[in-house]
C-alpha positions as YAML, in Angstrom:
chain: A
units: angstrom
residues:
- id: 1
  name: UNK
  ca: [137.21, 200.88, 235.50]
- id: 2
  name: UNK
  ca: [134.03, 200.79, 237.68]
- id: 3
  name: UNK
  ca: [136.31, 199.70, 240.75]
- id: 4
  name: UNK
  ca: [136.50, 202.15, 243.73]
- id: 5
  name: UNK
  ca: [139.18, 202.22, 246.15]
- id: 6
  name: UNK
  ca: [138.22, 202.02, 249.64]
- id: 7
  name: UNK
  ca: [141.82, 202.64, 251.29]
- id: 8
  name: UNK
  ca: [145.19, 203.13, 250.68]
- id: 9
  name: UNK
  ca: [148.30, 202.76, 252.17]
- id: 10
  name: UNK
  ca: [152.02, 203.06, 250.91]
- id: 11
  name: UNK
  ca: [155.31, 204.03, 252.27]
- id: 12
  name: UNK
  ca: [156.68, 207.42, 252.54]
- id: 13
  name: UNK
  ca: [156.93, 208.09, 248.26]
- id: 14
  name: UNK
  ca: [153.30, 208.74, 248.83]
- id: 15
  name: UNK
  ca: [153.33, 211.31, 251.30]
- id: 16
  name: UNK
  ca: [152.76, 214.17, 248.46]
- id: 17
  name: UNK
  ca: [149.83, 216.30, 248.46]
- id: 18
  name: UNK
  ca: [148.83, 215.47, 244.88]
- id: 19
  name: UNK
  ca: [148.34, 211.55, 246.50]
- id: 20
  name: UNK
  ca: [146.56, 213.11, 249.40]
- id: 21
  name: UNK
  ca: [144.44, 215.54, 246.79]
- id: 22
  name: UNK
  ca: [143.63, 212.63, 244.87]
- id: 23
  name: UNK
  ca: [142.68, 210.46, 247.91]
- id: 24
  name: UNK
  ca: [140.29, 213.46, 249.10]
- id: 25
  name: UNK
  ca: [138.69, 213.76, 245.64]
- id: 26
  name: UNK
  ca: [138.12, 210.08, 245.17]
- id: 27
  name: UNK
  ca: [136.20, 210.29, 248.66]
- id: 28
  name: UNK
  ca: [138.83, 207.45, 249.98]
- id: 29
  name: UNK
  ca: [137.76, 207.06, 253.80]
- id: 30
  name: UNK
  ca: [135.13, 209.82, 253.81]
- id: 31
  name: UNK
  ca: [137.64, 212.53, 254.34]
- id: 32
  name: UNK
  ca: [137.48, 216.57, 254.17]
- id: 33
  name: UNK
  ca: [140.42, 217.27, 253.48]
- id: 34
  name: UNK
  ca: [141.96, 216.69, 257.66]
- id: 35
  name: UNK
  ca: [144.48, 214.13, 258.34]
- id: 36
  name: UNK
  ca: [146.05, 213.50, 261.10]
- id: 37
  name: UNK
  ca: [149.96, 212.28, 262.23]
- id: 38
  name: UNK
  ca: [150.69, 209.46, 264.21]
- id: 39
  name: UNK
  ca: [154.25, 208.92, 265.53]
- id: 40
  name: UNK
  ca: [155.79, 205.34, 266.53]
- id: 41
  name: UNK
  ca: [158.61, 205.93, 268.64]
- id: 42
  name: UNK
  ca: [160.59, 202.50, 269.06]
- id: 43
  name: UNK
  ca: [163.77, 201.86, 270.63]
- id: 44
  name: UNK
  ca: [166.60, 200.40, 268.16]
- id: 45
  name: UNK
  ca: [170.03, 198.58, 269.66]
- id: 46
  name: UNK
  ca: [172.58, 200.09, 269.74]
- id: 47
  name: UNK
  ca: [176.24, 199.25, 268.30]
- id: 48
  name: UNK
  ca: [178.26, 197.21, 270.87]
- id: 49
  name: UNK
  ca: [180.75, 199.95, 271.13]
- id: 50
  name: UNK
  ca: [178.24, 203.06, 271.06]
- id: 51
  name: UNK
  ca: [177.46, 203.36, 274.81]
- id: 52
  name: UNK
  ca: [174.73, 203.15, 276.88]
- id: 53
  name: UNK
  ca: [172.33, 205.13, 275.85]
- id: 54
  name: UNK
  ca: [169.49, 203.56, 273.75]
- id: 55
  name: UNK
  ca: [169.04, 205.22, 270.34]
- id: 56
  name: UNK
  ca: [165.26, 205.68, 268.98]
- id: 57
  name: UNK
  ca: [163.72, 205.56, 265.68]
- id: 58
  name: UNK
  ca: [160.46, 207.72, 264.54]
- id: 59
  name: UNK
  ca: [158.03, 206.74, 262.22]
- id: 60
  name: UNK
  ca: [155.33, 208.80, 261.24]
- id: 61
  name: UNK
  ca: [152.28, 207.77, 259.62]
- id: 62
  name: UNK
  ca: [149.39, 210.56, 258.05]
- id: 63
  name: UNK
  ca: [146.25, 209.04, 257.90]
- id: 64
  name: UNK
  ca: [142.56, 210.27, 257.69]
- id: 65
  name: UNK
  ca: [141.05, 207.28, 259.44]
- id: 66
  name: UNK
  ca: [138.88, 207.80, 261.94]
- id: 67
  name: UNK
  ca: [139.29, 205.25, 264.64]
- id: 68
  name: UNK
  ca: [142.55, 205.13, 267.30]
- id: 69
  name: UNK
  ca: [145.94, 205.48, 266.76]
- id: 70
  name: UNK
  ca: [146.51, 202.05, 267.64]
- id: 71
  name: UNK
  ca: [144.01, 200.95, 265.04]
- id: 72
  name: UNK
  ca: [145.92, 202.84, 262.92]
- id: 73
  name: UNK
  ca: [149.10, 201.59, 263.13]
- id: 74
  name: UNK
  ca: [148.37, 198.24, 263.13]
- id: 75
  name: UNK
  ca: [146.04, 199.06, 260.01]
- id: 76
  name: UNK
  ca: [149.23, 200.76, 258.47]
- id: 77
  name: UNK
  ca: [151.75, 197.44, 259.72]
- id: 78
  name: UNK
  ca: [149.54, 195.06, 258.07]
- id: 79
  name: UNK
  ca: [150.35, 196.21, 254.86]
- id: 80
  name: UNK
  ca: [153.78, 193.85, 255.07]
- id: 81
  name: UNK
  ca: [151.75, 191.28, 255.55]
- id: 82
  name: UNK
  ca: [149.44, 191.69, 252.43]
- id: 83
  name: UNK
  ca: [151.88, 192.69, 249.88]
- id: 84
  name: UNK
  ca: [155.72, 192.78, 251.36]
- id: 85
  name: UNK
  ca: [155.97, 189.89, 252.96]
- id: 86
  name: UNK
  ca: [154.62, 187.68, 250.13]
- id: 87
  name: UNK
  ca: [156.96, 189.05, 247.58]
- id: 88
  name: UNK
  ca: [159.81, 188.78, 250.22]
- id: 89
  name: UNK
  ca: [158.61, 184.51, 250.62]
- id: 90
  name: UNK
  ca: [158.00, 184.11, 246.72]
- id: 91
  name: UNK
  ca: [161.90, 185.28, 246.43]
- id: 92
  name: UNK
  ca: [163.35, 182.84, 249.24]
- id: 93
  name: UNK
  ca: [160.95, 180.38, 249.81]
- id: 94
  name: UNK
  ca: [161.74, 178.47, 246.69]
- id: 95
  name: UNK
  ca: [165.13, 179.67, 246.41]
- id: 96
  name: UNK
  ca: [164.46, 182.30, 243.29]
- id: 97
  name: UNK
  ca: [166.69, 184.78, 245.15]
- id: 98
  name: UNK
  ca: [169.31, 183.95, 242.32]
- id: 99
  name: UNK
  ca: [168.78, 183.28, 238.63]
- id: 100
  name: UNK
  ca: [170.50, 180.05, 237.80]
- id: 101
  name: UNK
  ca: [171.73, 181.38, 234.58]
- id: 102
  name: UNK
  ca: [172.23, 184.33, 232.14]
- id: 103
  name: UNK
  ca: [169.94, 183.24, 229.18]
- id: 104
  name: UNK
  ca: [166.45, 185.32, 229.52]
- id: 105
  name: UNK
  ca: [164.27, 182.45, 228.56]
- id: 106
  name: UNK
  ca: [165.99, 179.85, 230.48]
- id: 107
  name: UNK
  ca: [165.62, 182.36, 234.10]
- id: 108
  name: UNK
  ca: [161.81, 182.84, 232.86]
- id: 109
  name: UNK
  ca: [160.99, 178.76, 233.26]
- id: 110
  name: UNK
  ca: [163.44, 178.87, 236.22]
- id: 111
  name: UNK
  ca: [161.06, 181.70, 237.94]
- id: 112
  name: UNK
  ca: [157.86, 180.17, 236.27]
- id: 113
  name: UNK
  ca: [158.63, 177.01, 238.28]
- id: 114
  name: UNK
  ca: [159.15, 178.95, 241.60]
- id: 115
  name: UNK
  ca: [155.84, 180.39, 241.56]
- id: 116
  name: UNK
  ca: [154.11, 177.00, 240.90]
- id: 117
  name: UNK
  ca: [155.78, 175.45, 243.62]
- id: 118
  name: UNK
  ca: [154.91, 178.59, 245.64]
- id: 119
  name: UNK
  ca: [151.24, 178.40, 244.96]
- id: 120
  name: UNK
  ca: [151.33, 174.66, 245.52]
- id: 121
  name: UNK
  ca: [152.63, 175.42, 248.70]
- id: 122
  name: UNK
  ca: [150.29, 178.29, 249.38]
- id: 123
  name: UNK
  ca: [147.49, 176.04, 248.79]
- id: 124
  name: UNK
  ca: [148.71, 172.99, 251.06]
- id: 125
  name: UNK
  ca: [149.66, 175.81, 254.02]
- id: 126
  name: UNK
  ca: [145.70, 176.80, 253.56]
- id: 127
  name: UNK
  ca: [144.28, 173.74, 253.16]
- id: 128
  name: UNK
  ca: [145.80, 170.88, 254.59]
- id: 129
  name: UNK
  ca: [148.19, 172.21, 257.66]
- id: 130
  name: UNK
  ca: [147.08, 173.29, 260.48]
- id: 131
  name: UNK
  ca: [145.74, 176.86, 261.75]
- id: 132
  name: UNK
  ca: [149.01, 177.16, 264.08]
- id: 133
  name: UNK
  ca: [151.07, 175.84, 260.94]
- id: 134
  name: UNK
  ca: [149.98, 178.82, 258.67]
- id: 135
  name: UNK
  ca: [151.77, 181.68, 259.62]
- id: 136
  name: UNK
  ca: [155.21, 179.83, 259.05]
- id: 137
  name: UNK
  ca: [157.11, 181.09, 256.08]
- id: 138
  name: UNK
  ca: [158.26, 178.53, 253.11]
- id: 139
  name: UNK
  ca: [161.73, 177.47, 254.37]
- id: 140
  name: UNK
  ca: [159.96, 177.03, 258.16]
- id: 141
  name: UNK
  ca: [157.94, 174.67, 257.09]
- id: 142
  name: UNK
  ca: [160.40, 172.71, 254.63]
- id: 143
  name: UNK
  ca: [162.60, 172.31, 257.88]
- id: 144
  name: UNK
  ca: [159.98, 171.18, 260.42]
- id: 145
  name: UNK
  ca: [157.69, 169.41, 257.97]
- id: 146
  name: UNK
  ca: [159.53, 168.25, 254.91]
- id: 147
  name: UNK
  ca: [163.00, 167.57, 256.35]
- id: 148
  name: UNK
  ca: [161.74, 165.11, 259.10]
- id: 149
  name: UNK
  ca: [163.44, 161.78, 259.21]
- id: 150
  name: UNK
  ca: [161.16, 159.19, 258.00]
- id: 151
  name: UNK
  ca: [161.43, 155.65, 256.28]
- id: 152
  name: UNK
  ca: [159.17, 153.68, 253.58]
- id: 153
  name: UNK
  ca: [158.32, 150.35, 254.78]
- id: 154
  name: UNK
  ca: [156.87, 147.54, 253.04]
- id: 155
  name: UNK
  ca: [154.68, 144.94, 255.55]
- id: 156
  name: UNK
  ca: [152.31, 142.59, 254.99]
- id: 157
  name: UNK
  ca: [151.37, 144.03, 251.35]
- id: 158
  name: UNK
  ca: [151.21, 147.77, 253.23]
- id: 159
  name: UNK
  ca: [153.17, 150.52, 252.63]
- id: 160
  name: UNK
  ca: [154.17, 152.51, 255.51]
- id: 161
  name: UNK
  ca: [156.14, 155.63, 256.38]
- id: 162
  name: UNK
  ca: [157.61, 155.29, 259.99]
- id: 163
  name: UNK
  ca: [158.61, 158.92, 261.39]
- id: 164
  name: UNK
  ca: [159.10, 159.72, 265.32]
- id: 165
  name: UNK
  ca: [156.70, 159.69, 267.49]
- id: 166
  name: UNK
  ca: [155.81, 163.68, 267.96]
- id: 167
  name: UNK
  ca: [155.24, 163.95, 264.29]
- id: 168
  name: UNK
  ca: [152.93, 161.23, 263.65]
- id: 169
  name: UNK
  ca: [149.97, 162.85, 264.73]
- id: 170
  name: UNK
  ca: [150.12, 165.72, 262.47]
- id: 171
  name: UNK
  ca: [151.30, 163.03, 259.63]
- id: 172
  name: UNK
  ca: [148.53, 161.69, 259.76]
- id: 173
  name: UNK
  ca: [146.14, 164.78, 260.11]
- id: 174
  name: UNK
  ca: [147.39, 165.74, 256.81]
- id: 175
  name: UNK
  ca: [146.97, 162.80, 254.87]
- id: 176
  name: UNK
  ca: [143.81, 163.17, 255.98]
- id: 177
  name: UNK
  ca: [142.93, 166.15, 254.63]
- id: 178
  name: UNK
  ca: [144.79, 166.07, 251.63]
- id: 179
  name: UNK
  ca: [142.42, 163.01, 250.62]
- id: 180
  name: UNK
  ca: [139.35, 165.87, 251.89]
- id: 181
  name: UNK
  ca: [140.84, 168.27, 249.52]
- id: 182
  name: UNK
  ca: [141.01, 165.53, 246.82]
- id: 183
  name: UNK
  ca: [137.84, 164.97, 246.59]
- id: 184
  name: UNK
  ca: [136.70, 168.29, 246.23]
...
């Protein structure tokens, strides 16, 4: 209520004209009722034992945007990114791919859990790591951040942790914004 949408985008169970009616009635993108088609054509491998020729896939994407159709597509391909994607990372990020159980209540906490540790995540990929850290999916980052070989020394009344050389740096970049986000 009170909310207008200013564009839209979906997969091919939209490509109906009462979606496309609606879209020109609601004034989405300024549109009068044109649209145009813009076709991808990619190249897909082949099977090993298919030959040599190179098959092709076609996408088509309708769209009433006026800009180019490069605009367009990538307008259209960031849409995994947004939505897809995310879903797709909260699933196998923190391993909620499988429930652990067949109890209801039990799979509920389970999933519950997940998405905590998924938006604890989100928030320390956003705050604390660095820019060329962030696009890195869950599991990357658990196997180039979390899994690194370190040890817990005690010296001199100081705890230390003692990891290899190349990762020190960025160690210690993110304890030190950690304690920035702390005190926020």
């Amino acid at each position: 209520e009170g909310k207008r949408i200013g564009a839209f985008r979906s997969d091919s169970a939209a490509y109906q004209a009462s979606v496309f009616n609606y879209c020109d009635h609601e004034d989405m993108e300024k549109t009068k009722k044109a649209f145009r088609l813009v076709v991808v054509r990619r190249p897909v491998q082949g099977d090993l034992f298919d030959g040599v020729d190179p098959k092709v896939r076609y996408k088509v994407i309708a769209s009433n945007r006026e800009e180019t159709a490069e605009e367009t597509v990538r307008w259209y391909n960031a849409r995994g990114e947004h939505s897809e994607n995310r879903i797709k990372e909260l699933k196998l990020g923190p391993g909620m791919e499988r429930m652990p159980c067949g109890q209801f209540g039990a799979n509920a906490v389970f999933f519950r859990i997940g998405i905590l540790a998924y938006n604890l995540f989100r928030m320390f990929e956003l705050k604390v790591l660095p820019e060329e850290w962030r696009h890195h999916q869950l599991r990357t980052v658990r196997w180039r951040l979390y899994q690194v070989a370190g040890k817990v020394v005690r010296h001199a009344g100081q705890v230390y942790l003692k990891v290899r050389q190349a990762y020190y740096g960025l160690f210690a970049m993110i304890r030190r914004r950690i304690r920035i986000v702390a005190m926020v």
